Coordinates of C-alpha atoms in Angstrom, one line a residue:
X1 CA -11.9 -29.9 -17.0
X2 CA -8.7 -30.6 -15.7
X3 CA -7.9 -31.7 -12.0
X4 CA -5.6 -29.7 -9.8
X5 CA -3.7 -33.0 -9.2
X6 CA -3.8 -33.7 -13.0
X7 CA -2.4 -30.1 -13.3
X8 CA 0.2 -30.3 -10.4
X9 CA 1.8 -33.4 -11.9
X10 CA 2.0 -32.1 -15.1
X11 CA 3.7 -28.9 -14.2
X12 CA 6.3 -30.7 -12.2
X13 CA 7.4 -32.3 -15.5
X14 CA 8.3 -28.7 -16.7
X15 CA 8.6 -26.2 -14.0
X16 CA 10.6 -27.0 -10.9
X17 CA 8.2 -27.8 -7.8
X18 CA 5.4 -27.5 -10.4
X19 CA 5.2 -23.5 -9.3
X20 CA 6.8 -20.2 -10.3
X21 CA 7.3 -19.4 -6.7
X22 CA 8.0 -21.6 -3.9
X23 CA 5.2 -20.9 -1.4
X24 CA 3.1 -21.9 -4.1
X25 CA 4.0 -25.4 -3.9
X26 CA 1.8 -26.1 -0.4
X27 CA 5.0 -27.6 0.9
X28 CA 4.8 -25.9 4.1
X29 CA 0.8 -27.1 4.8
X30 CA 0.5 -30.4 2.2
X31 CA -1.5 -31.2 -0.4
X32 CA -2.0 -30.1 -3.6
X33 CA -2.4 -26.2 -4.6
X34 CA -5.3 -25.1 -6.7
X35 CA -4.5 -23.9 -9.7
X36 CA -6.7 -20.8 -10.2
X37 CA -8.2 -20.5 -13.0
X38 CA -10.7 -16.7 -13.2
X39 CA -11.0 -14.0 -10.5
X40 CA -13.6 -11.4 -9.7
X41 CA -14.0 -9.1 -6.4
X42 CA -13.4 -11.1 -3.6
X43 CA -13.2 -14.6 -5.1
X44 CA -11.0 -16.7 -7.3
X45 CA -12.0 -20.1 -9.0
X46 CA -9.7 -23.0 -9.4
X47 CA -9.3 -24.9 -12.3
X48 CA -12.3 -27.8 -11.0
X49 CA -14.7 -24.9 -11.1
X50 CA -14.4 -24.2 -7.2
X51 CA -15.1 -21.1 -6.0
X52 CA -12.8 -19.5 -2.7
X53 CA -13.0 -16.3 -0.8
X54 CA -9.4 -15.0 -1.6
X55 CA -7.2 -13.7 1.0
X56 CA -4.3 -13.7 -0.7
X57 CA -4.8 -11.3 -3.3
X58 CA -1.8 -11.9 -5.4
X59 CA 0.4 -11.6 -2.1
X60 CA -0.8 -7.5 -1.8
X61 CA -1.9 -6.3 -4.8
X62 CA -5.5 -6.5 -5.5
X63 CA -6.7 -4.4 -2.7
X64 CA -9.7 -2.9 -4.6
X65 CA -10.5 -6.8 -5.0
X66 CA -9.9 -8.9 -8.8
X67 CA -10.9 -7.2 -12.3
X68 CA -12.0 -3.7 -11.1
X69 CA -13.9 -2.6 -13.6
X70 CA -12.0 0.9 -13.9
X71 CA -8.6 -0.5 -13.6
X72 CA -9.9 -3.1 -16.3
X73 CA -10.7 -0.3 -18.8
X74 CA -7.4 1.3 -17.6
X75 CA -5.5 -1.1 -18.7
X76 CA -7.8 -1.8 -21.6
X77 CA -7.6 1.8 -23.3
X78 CA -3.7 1.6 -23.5
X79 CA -3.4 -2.0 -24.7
X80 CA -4.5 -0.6 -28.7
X81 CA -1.6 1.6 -28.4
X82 CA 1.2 -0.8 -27.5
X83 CA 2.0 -3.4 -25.0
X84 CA 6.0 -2.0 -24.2
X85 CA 8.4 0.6 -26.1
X86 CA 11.8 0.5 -24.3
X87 CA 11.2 4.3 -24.6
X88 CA 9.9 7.1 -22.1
X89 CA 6.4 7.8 -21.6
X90 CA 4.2 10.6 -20.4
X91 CA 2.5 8.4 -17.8
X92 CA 5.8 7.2 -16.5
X93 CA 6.0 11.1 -15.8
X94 CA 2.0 11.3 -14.0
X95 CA 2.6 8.0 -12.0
X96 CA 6.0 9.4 -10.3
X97 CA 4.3 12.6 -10.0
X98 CA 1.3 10.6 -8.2
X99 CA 3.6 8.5 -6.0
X100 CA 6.0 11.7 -5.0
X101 CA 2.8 13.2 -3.7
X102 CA 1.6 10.5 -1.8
X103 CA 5.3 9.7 -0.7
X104 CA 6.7 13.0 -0.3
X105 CA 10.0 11.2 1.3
X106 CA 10.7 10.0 -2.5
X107 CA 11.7 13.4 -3.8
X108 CA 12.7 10.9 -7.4
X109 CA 12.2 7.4 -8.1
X110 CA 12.5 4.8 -10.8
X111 CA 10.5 1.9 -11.9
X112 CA 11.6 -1.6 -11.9
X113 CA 9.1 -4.6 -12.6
X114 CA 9.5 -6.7 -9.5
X115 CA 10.1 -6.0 -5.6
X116 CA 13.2 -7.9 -5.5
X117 CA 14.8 -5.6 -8.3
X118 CA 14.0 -2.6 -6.1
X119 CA 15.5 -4.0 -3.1
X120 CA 18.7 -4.5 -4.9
X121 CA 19.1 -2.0 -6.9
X122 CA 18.4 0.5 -3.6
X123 CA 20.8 -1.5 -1.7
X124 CA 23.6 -0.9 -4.5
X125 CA 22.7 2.5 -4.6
X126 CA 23.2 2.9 -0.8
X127 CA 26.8 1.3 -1.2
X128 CA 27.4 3.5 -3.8
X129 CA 26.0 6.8 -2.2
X130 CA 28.3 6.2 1.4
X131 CA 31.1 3.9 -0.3
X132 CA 30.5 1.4 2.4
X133 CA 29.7 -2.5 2.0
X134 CA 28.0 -3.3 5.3
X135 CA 24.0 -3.8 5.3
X136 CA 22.2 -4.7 7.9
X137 CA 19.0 -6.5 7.9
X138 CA 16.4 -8.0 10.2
X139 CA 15.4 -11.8 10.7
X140 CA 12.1 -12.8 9.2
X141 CA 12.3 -9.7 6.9
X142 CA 11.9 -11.0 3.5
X143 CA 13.6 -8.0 1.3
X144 CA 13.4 -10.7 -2.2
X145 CA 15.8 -12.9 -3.6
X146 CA 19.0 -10.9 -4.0
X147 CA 22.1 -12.7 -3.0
X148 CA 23.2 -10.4 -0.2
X149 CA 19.5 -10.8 1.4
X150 CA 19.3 -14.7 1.6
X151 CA 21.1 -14.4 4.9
X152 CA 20.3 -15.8 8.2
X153 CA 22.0 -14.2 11.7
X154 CA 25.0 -16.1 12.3
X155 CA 26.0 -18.1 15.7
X156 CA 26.3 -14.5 18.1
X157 CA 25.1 -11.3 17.6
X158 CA 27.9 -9.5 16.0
X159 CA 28.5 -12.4 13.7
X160 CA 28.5 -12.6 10.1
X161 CA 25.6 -13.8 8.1
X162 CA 25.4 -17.1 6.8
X163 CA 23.7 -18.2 3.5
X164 CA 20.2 -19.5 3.1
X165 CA 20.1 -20.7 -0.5
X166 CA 22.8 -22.7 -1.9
X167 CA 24.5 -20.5 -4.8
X168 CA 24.8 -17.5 -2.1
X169 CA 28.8 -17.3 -1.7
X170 CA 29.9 -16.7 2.0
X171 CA 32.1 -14.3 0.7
X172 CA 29.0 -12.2 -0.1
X173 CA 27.1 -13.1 3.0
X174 CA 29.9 -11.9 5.1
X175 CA 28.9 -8.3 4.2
X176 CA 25.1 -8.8 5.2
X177 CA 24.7 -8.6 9.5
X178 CA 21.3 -9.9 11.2
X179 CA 19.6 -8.8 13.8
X180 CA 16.5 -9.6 15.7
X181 CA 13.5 -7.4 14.5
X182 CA 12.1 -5.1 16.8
X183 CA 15.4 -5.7 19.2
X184 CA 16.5 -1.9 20.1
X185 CA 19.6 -3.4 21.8
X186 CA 21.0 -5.0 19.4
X187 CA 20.7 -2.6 17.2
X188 CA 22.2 -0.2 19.4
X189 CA 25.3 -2.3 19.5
X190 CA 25.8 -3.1 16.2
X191 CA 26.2 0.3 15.7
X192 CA 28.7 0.6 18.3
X193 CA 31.0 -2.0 17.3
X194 CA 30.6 -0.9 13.5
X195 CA 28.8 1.7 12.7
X196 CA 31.0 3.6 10.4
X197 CA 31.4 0.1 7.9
X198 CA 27.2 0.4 7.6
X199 CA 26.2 1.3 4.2
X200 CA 22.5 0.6 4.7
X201 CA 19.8 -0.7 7.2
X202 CA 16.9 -2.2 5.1
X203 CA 13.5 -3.3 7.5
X204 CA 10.0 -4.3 6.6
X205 CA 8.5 -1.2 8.9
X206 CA 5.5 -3.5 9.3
X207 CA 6.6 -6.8 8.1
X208 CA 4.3 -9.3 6.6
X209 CA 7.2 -12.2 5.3
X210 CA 6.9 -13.7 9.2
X211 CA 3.3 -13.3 8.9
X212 CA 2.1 -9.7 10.0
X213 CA 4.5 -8.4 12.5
X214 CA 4.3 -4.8 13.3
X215 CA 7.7 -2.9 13.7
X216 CA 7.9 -1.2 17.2
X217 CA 7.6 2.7 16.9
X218 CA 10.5 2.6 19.4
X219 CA 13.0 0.5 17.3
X220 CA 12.2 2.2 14.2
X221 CA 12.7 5.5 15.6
X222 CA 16.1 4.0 17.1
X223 CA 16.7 2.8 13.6
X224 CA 16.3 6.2 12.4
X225 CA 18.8 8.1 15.0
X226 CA 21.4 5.2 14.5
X227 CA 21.0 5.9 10.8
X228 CA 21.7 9.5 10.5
X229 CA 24.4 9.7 13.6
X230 CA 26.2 7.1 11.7
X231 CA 25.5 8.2 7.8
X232 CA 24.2 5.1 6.5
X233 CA 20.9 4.9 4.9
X234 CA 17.7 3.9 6.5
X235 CA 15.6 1.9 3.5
X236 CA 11.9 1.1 4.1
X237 CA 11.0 -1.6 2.4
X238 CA 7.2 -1.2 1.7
X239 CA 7.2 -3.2 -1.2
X240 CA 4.2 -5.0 0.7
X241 CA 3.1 -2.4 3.2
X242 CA 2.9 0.5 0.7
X243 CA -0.6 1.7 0.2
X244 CA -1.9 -1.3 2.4
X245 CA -1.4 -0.3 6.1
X246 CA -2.2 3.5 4.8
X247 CA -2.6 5.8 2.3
X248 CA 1.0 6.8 2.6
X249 CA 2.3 3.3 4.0
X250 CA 4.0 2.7 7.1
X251 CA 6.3 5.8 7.3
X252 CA 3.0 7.7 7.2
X253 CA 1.7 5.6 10.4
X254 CA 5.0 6.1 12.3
X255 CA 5.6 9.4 11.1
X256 CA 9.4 8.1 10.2
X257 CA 10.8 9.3 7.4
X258 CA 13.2 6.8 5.5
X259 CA 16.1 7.8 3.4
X260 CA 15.2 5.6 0.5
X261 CA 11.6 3.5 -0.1
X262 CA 11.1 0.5 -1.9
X263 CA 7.6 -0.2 -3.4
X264 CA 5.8 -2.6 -5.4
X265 CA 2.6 -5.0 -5.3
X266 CA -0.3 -1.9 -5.3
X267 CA 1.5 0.4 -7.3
X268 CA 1.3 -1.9 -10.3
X269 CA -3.0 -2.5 -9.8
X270 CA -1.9 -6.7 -9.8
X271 CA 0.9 -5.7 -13.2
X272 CA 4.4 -6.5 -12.5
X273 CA 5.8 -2.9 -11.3
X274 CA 7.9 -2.1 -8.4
X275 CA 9.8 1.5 -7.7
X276 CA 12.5 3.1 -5.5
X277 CA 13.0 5.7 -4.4
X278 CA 13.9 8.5 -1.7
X279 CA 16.3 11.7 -1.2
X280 CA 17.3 13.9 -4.4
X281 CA 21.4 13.7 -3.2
X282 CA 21.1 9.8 -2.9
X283 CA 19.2 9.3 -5.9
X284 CA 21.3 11.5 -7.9
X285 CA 24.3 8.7 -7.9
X286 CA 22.1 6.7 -10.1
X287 CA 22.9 6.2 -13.8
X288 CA 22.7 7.8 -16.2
X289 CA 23.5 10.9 -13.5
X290 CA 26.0 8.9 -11.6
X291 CA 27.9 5.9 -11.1
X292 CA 25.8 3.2 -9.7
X293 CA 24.4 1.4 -12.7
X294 CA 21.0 -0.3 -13.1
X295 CA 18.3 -0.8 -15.8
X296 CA 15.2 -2.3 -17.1
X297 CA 14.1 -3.5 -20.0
X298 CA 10.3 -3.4 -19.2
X299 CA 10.5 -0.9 -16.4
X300 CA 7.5 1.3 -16.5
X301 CA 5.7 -0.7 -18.7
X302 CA 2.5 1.0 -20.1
X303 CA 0.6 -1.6 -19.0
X304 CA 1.5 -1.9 -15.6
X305 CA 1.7 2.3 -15.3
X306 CA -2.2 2.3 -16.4
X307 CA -3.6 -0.4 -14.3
X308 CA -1.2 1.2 -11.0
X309 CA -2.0 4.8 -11.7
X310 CA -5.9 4.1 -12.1
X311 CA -5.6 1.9 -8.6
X312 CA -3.9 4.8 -6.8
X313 CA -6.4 7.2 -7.7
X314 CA -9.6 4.8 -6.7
X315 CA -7.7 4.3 -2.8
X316 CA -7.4 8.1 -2.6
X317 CA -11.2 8.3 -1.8
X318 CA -12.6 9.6 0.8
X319 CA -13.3 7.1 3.4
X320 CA -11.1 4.6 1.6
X321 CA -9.0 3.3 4.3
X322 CA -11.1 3.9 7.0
X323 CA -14.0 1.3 5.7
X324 CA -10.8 -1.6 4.5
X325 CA -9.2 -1.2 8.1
X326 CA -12.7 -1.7 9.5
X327 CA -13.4 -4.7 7.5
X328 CA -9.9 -6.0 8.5
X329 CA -10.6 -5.5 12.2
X330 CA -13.7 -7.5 12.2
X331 CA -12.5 -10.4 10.4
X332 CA -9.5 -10.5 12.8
X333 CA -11.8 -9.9 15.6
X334 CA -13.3 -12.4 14.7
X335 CA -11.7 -15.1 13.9
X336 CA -10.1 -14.8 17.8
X337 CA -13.3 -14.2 19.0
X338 CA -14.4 -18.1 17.3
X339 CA -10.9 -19.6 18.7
X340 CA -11.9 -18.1 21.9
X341 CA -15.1 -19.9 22.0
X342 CA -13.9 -22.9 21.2
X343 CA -10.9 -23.0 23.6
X344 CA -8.6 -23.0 21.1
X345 CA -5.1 -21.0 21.5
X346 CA -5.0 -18.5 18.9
X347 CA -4.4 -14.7 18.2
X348 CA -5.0 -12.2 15.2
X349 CA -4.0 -9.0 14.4
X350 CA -4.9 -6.3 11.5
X351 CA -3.6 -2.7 10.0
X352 CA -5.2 -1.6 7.0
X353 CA -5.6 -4.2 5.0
X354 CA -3.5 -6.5 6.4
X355 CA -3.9 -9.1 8.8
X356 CA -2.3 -11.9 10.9
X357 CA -3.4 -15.2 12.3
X358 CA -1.3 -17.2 14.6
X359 CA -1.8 -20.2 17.2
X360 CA -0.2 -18.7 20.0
X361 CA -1.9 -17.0 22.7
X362 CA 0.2 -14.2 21.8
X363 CA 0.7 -11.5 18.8
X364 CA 4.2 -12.2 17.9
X365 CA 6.9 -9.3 18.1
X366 CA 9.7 -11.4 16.3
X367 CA 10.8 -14.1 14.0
X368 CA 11.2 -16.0 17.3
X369 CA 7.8 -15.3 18.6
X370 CA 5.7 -16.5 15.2
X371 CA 8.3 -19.8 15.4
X372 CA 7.1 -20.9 18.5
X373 CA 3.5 -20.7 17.2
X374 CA 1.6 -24.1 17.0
X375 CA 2.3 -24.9 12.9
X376 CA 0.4 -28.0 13.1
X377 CA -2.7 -26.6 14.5
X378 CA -2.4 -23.5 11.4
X379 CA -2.2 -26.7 9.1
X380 CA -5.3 -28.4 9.8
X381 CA -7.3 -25.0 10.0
X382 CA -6.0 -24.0 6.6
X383 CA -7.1 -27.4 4.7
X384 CA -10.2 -27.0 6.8
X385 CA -10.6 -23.1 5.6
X386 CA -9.8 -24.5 2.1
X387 CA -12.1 -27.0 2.0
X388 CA -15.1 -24.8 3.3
X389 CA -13.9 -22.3 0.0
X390 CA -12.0 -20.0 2.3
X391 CA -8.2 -19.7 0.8
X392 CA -5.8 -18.3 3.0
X393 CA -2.2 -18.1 2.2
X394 CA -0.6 -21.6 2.6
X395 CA 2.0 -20.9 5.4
X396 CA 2.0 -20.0 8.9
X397 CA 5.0 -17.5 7.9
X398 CA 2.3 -15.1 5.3
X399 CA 0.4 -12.2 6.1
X400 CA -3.0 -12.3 4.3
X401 CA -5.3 -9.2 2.6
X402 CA -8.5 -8.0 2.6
X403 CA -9.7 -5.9 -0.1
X404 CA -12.4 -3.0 -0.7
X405 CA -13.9 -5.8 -2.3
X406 CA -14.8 -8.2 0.8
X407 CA -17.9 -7.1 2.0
X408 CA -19.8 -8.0 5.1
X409 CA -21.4 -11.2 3.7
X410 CA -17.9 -12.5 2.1
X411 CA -16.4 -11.8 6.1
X412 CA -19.6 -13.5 7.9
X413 CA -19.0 -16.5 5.5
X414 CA -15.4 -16.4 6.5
X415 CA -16.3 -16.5 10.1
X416 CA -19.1 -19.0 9.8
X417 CA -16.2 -21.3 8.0
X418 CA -13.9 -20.3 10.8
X419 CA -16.2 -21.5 13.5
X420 CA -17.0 -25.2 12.4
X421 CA -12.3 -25.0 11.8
X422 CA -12.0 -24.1 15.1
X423 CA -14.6 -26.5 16.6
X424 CA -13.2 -29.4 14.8
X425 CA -9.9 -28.4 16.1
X426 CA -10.8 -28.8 19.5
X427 CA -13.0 -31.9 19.1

């Protein structure tokens, strides 16, 4: 049995970092990451054998917990018919259909196989549809790895972007502006100064990238009247709030309705799928209708299609939502009411089956707000969480997820952990 040390230095011989995405790594809390090795419900196993309570849940996806046994003979009864075709299926056809009604702002989407392709591609699409170059985004929002989205706000307000990520040329950062999430302000005078150059707005309407920060109904609904008085398009990216804040994500909650939405992470039951989507009029500038090109080779993979259609249909039942937001509530609950006890500064927050834990004595409102948080202290209560078999995501800058799986004994084994981490924190 191989150790996850042993594992991590061999992987760094043949995979940059020794991981396939950077938070992976444990850069941002030390140590080594566990290499996981089985999942089931509520728990994954690393590759010593160790058992944690998994609050990651692939980053969003597994919110009926790991290996549902109906998404498992899902995906099962489709596998003896072929793993991909390049061609158009039937249940490319039912999924849409599924999504449209649960959406009903996505009058047509397509499938792509990861979140960052639907960002982009919905971006290009939006610069195609107004014939603008402008976007605008928001800091902390984490909208993938396309080159006009690795942006940070420049030195004023009005300023251009300026790269995050070597290989991002300023040339194409200069057409990205960033603002300060949930700042009404200054989003009312970017629109003033250039509102007619703005092909798109894209926001995390609750965003979990910064750790769970919930977008103010006030700014969104700014967001929307700036939008359509100026003609540029409003995106919602719900790659990671879709289906996990509410049945029909965020826009549902806030009663906003986007001009284009990107989704991913549930709609794919834990298989790499990811869609966009919106208006008919904007959508129909796609290829092969119109003249914004984009394609897939594995988009609406069979696989994927199964084991995200069988997932939507097990969240529509009754009662669904209700019981995950109430399991959410009372981990976050508490987890601030064991901080409290033990004097520590700390505050959590949870929609749907999301949540947020920060050490500050404040829920944070902005990328500014979770910054000033105490990083240290979230540190040495994740390695202590980890070590008593409780995994939370390994950066003060993650949102984490509950699933349909955790159950009241999984949470009071969370909060039993949480109490000695807290106590040891203030020792």
């Amino acid at each position: 049995m191989p150790s996850n040390q042993a594992l991590f230095e061999r992987a760094q011989r043949v995979i940059p970092g020794g991981v396939n995405s950077p938070v992976r790594a444990f850069r941002s809390v030390g140590g080594t990451p566990r290499f996981i090795a089985r999942a089931n419900g509520p728990y994954f196993w690393d590759a010593e054998g160790t058992r944690y309570i998994d609050y990651i849940g692939s980053w969003g996806p597994m919110i009926l917990g790991h290996v549902h046994p109906e998404v498992l003979e899902a995906v099962q009864r489709v596998l003896a018919d072929g793993f991909s075709f390049g061609a158009p299926t039937e249940a490319e056809i039912e999924i849409a259909e599924e999504i449209r009604k649960l959406v009903p702002s996505m009058e047509q989407l397509r499938f792509v196989s990861s979140g960052t392709e639907a960002t982009m591609s919905a971006l290009r699409l939006a610069r195609g549809f107004t014939d603008r170059s402008r976007i605008v985004k928001f800091e902390g929002c984490y909208h993938g790895h396309a080159d006009s989205l690795l942006v940070k706000a420049g030195s004023g307000l009005l300023t251009f972007g300026n790269p995050t990520s070597a290989g991002v040329p300023p040339d194409i950062a200069k057409h990205t502006t960033v603002l300060e999430y949930n700042n009404s302000e200054a989003l009312e005078a970017a629109f003033a100064a250039f509102g007619r150059e703005i092909a798109a707005v894209i926001v995390e309407p609750v965003a979990g990238n910064m750790n769970l920060v919930r977008g103010n109904p006030a700014f969104l609904q700014t967001l929307r009247r700036l939008c359509t008085e100026y003609g540029a398009v409003l995106i919602f990216d719900e790659v990671m709030c879709g289906f996990r804040v509410a049945l029909g994500g965020a826009q549902a909650l806030y009663g906003i309705e986007p001009d284009l939405t990107c989704l991913g992470k549930v709609i794919g039951g834990g298989m790499p799928a990811a869609a966009f989507g919106g208006r008919r009029d904007i959508m129909a500038h796609l290829a092969p209708e119109g003249a914004v090109y984009q394609a897939g080779t594995l988009s609406g993979n069979p696989i994927a299609v199964a084991a995200g259609m069988k997932t939507l249909q097990l969240i529509q039942a009754p009662g669904f939502y209700e019981q995950l937001s109430a399991k959410t509530a009372r981990l976050a609950n508490g987890l601030s009411a064991a901080a409290r006890a033990a004097g520590v500064a700390f505050s959590a927050d949870a929609l749907g089956g999301m949540f947020g834990i920060y050490f500050t004595a404040q829920v944070p409102a902005s990328f500014a707000d979770v910054s000033r948080s105490d990083i240290a202290a979230f540190n040495a209560f994740f390695h202590r969480m980890l070590d008593a078999g409780v995994h939370f995501a390994p950066s003060a800058y993650e949102a984490g997820f509950v699933s349909s799986a955790h159950d009241d004994a999984v949470i009071d084994a969370t909060l039993d952990a949480a109490r000695g981490a807290f106590a040891a924190l203030a020792a």
